[in-house]
Coordinates of C-alpha atoms in Angstrom, one line a residue:
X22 CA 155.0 150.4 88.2
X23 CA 158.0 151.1 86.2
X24 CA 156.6 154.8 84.1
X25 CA 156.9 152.6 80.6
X26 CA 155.4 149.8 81.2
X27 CA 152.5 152.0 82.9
X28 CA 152.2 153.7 79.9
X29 CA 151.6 150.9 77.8
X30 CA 149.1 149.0 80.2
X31 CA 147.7 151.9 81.6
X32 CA 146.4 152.3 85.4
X33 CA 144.7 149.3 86.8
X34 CA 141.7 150.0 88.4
X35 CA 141.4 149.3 92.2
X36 CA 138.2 147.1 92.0
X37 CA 136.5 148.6 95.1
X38 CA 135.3 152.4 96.2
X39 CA 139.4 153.7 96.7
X40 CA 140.2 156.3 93.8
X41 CA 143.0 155.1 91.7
X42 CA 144.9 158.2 90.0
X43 CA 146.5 157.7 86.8
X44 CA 150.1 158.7 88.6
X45 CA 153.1 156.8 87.8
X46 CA 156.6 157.6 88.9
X47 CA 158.5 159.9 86.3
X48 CA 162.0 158.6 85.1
X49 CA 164.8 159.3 87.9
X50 CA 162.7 160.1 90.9
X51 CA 165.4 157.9 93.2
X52 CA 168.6 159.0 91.2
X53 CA 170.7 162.5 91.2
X54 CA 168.0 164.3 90.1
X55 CA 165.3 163.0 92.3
X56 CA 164.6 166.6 93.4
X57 CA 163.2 167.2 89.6
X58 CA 161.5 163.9 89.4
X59 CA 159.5 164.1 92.4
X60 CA 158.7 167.6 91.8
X61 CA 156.7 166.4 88.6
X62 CA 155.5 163.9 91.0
X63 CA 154.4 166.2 93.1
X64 CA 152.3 168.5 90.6
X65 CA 150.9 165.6 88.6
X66 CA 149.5 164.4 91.8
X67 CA 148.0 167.9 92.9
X68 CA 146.4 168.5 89.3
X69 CA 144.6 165.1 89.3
X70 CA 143.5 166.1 93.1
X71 CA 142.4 169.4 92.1
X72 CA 140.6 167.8 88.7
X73 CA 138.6 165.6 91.2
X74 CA 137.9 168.2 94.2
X75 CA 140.2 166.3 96.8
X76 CA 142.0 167.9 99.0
X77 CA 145.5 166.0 100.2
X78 CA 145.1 165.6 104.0
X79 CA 148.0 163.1 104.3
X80 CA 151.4 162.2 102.4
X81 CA 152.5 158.4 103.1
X82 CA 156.0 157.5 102.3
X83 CA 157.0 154.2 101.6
X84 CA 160.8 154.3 101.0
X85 CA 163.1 156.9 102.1
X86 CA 164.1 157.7 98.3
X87 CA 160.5 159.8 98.9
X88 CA 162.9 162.2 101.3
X89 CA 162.9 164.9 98.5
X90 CA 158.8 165.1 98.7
X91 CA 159.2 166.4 102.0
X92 CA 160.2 169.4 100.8
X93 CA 157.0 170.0 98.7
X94 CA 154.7 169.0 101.2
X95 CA 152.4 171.9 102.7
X96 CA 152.9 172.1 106.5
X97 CA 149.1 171.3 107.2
X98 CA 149.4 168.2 105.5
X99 CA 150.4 165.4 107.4
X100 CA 153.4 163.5 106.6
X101 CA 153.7 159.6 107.2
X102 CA 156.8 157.2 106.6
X103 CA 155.7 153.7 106.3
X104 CA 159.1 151.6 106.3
X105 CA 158.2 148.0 105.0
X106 CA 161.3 146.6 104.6
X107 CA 165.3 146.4 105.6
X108 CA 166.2 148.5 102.9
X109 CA 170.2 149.1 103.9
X110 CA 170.7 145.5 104.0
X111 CA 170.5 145.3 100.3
X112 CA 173.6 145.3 98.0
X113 CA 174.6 149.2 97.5
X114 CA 172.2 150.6 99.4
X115 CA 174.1 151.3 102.6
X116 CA 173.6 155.2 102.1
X117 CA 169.7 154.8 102.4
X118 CA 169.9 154.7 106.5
X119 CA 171.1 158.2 106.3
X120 CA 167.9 159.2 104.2
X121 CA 165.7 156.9 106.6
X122 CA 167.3 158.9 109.5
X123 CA 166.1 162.5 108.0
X124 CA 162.7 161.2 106.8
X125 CA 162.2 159.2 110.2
X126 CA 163.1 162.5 112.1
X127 CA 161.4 165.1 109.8
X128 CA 157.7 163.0 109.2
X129 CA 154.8 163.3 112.0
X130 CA 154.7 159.4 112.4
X131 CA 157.1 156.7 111.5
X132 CA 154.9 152.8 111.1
X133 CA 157.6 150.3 110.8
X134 CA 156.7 146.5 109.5
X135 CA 158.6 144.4 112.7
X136 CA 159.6 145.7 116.2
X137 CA 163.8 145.3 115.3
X138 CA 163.0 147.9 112.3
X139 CA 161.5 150.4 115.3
X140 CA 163.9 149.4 118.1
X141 CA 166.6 150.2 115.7
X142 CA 164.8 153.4 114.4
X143 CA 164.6 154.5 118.2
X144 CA 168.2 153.4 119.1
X145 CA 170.3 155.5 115.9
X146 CA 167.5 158.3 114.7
X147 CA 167.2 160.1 118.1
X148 CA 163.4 160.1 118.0
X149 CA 160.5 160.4 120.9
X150 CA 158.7 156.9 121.0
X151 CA 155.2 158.7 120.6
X152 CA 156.4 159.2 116.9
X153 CA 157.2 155.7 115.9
X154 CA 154.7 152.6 115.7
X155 CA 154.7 149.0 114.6
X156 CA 152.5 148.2 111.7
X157 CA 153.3 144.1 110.6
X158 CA 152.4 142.5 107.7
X159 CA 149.1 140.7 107.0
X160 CA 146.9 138.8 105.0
X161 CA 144.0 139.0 101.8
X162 CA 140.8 137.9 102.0
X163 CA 141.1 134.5 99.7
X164 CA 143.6 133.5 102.2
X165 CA 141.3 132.4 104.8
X166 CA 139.7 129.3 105.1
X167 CA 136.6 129.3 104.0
X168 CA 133.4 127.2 104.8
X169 CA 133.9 124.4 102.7
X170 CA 135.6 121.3 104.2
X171 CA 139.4 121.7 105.2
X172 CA 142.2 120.3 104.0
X173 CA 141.3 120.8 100.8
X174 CA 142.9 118.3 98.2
X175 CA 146.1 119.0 97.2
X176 CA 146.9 120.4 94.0
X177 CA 148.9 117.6 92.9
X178 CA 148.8 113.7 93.0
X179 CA 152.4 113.3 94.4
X180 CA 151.8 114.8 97.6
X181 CA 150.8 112.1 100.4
X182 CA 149.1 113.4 103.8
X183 CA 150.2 114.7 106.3
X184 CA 151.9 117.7 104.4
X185 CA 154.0 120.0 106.1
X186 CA 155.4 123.2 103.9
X187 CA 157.2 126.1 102.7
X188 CA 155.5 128.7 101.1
X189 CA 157.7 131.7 99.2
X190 CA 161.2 132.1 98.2
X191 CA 163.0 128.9 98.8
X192 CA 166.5 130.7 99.2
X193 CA 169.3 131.6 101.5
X194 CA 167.0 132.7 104.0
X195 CA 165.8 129.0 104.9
X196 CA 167.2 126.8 107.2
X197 CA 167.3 123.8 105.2
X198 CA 168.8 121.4 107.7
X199 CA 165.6 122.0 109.9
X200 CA 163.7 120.8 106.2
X201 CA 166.0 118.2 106.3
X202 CA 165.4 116.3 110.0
X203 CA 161.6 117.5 108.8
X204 CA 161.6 115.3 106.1
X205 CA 163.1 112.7 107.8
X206 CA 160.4 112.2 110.4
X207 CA 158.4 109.2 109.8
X208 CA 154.9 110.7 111.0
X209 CA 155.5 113.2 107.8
X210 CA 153.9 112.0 104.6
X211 CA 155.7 115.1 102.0
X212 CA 157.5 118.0 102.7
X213 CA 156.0 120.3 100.0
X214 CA 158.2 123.2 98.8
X215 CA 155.8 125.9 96.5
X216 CA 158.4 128.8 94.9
X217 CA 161.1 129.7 93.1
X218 CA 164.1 127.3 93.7
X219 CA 167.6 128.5 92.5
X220 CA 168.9 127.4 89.4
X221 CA 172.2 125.9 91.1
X222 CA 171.3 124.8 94.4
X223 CA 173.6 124.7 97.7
X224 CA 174.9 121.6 98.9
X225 CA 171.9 121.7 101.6
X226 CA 169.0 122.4 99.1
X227 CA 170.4 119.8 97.2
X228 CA 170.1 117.3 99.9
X229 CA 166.3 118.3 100.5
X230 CA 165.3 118.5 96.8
X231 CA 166.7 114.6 96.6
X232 CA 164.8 113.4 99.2
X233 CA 162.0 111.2 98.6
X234 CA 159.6 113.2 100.8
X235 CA 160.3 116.8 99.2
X236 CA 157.8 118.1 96.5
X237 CA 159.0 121.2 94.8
X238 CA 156.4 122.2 92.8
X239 CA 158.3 125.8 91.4
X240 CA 156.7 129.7 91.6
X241 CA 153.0 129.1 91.1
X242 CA 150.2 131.9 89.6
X243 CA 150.3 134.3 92.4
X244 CA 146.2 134.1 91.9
X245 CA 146.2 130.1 92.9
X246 CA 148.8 130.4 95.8
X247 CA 146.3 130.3 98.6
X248 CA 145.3 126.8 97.3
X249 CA 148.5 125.8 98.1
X250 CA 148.2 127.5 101.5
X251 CA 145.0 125.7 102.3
X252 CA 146.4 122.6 101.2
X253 CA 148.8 122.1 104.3
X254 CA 148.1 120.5 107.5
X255 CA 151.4 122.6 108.7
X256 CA 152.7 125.6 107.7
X257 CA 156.6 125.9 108.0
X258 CA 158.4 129.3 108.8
X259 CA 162.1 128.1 108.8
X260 CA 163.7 131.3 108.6
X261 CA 167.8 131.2 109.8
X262 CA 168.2 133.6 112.4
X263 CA 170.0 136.6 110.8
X264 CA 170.0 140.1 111.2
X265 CA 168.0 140.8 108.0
X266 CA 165.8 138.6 108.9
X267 CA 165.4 139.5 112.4
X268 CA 164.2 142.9 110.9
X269 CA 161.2 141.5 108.7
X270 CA 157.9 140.6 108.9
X271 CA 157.3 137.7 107.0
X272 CA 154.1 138.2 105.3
X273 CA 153.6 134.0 104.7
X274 CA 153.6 133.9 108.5
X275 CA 150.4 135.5 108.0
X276 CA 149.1 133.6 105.0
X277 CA 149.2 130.5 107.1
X278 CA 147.9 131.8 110.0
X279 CA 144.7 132.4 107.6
X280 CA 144.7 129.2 106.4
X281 CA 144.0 127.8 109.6
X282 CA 146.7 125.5 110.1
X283 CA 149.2 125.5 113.1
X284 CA 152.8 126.5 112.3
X285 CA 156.2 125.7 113.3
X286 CA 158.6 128.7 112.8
X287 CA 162.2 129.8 113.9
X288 CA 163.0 132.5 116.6
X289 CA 164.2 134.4 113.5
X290 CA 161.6 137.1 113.8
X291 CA 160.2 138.2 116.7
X292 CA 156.4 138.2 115.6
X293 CA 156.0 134.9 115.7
X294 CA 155.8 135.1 119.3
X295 CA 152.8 137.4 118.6
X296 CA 150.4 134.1 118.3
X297 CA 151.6 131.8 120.8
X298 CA 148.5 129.5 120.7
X299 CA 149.0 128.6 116.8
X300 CA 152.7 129.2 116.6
X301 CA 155.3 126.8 117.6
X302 CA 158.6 128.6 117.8
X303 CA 161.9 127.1 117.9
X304 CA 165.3 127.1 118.1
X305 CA 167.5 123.7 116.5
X306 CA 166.5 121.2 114.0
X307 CA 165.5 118.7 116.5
X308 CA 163.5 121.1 118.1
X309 CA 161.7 122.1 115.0
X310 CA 161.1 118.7 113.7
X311 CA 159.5 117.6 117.4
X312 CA 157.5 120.4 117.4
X313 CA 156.3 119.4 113.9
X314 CA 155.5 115.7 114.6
X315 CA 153.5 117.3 117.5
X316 CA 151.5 119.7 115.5
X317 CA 150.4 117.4 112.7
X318 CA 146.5 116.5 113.1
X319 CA 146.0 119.3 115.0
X320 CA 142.5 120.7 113.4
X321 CA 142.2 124.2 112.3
X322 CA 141.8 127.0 114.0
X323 CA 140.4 130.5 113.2
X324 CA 143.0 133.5 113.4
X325 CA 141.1 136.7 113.6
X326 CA 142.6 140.5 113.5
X327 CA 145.1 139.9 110.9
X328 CA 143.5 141.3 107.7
X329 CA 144.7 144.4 105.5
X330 CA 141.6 146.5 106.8
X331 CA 143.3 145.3 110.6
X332 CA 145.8 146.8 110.0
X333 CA 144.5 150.1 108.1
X334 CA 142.2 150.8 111.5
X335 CA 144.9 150.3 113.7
X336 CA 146.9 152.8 112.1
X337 CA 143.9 155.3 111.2
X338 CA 143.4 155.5 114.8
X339 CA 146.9 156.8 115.3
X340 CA 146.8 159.1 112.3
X341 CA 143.5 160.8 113.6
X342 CA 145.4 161.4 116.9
X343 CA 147.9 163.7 115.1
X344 CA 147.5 167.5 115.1
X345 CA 146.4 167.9 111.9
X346 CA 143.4 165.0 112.2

């Protein structure tokens, strides 16, 4: 949270037994003087350890623009890099591999969020394989189906059934020609589109956005946005298949795998090959489409193992095999 908007609101609390400390990060802990800023960092977060008895058995980074902490960390405190996201492919932020490369190299263990972040990690940092793991994305609780009767109704009257859909940014990162031969399948009753559209629309958007299937219904109250999710007989993962996105892990993928319905994705990202027996994955509009007209009235079917607590075992388990457990 940005430090002034923390100070206005204050901390939130975490609403279960983790300990929230009232931390927030100090003004220019990722510029020039990060060294100062995550110094303060540092002691603010040893005072309110020491206030409350804790002792810090583990530090877990989650963007190399932590590379300073390092530094500050005792040596019989573990040090962890959690890398969550792409972060040189963004605009400006080329220079961040180099601190990624020093972090990846200097922590105990490296978690990376999809197998191309690793791969490449293992290919330009020069670092053993025992150090680095995969750690994907997953899913909350209210995400799952639950035992009332599914599909539930859909949120709006405009949407006829069967409804396939897009859930999330609806941006450059969609192949909307695969929407497109989507929307044109007769089988389909709406194409339903739930997030932010761009304010001027490519050519290709366009051409979905006008068609009489496609319901855009806009960014929706992140507290409602499972309904949506529960709402579709198919969940659509159309990513194009790009470098950037080869290197994520889509975290809807795992929203509609809760909800129970199949999916249809692109060969985009590799984790979709993870769940072969509720993921369709494709390559080609015609072949997406097909594999859509295929999947619609399948029933629902449980997806176990992909829960935020999932995923915090699975990496405890490597934690408590480092030296310092």
């Amino acid at each position: 949270m940005d430090w002034m908007v923390a100070r206005r609101k204050g901390i939130p609390s975490s609403g279960n037994d983790l300990d929230v400390l009232p931390v927030v990060l100090p003004p220019g802990w990722a510029s020039r003087t990060a060294k100062l800023g995550q110094r303060l960092l540092w002691n603010t977060i040893g005072s309110e350890c020491r206030e409350r008895g804790v002792e810090i058995d583990a530090v877990v980074c989650t963007s190399p623009h932590y590379l300073p902490l390092l530094d500050l960390v005792p040596k019989q405190v573990a040090a962890i890099y959690y890398a969550s996201d792409d972060y040189r492919s963004y605009d400006g932020w080329g220079h961040v591999a180099t601190l990624e490369k020093e972090m990846v190299q200097r922590v105990d263990h490296a978690f990376f969020v999809s197998q191309g972040l690793m791969e490449r990690a293992l290919a330009e940092y020069g670092v053993d394989a025992a150090k680095v793991s995969v750690s994907m994305n997953a899913t909350e609780e209210r995400f799952f189906a639950g035992k009332g009767s599914f599909p539930v109704d859909p949120p709006t009257g405009r949407l006829m059934r069967p409804i396939a859909g897009v859930v999330g940014g609806i941006n450059d990162r969609l192949d909307f020609d695969l929407l497109l031969e989507c929307a044109s399948l007769p089988e389909l009753g709406s194409l339903l589109l739930v997030g932010p559209v761009p304010e001027n629309p490519s050519a290709s958007l366009s051409k979905v956005l006008e068609h009489p299937k496609c319901v855009a219904v806009g960014r929706q109250p992140h507290e409602t946005i499972h309904e949506w999710f529960q709402c579709l007989d198919v969940g659509l993962v159309p990513y194009v298949e790009t470098e950037f996105n080869r290197m994520c892990s889509p975290m809807r993928l795992f929203d509609h795998l809760a909800s129970g319905a199949p999916v249809v994705a692109t060969a985009a990202c590799d984790q979709a090959n993870a769940f072969p027996e509720h993921v369709s994955v494709c390559h080609g509009a015609e072949a997406f489409a097909a594999s859509l007209k295929e999947r619609l009235g399948e029933p629902r079917r449980h997806v176990g193992g992909i829960g935020w607590g999932d995923r915090a075992e699975a990496m405890l388990k490597i934690l408590e095999g480092l030296p310092y457990a």
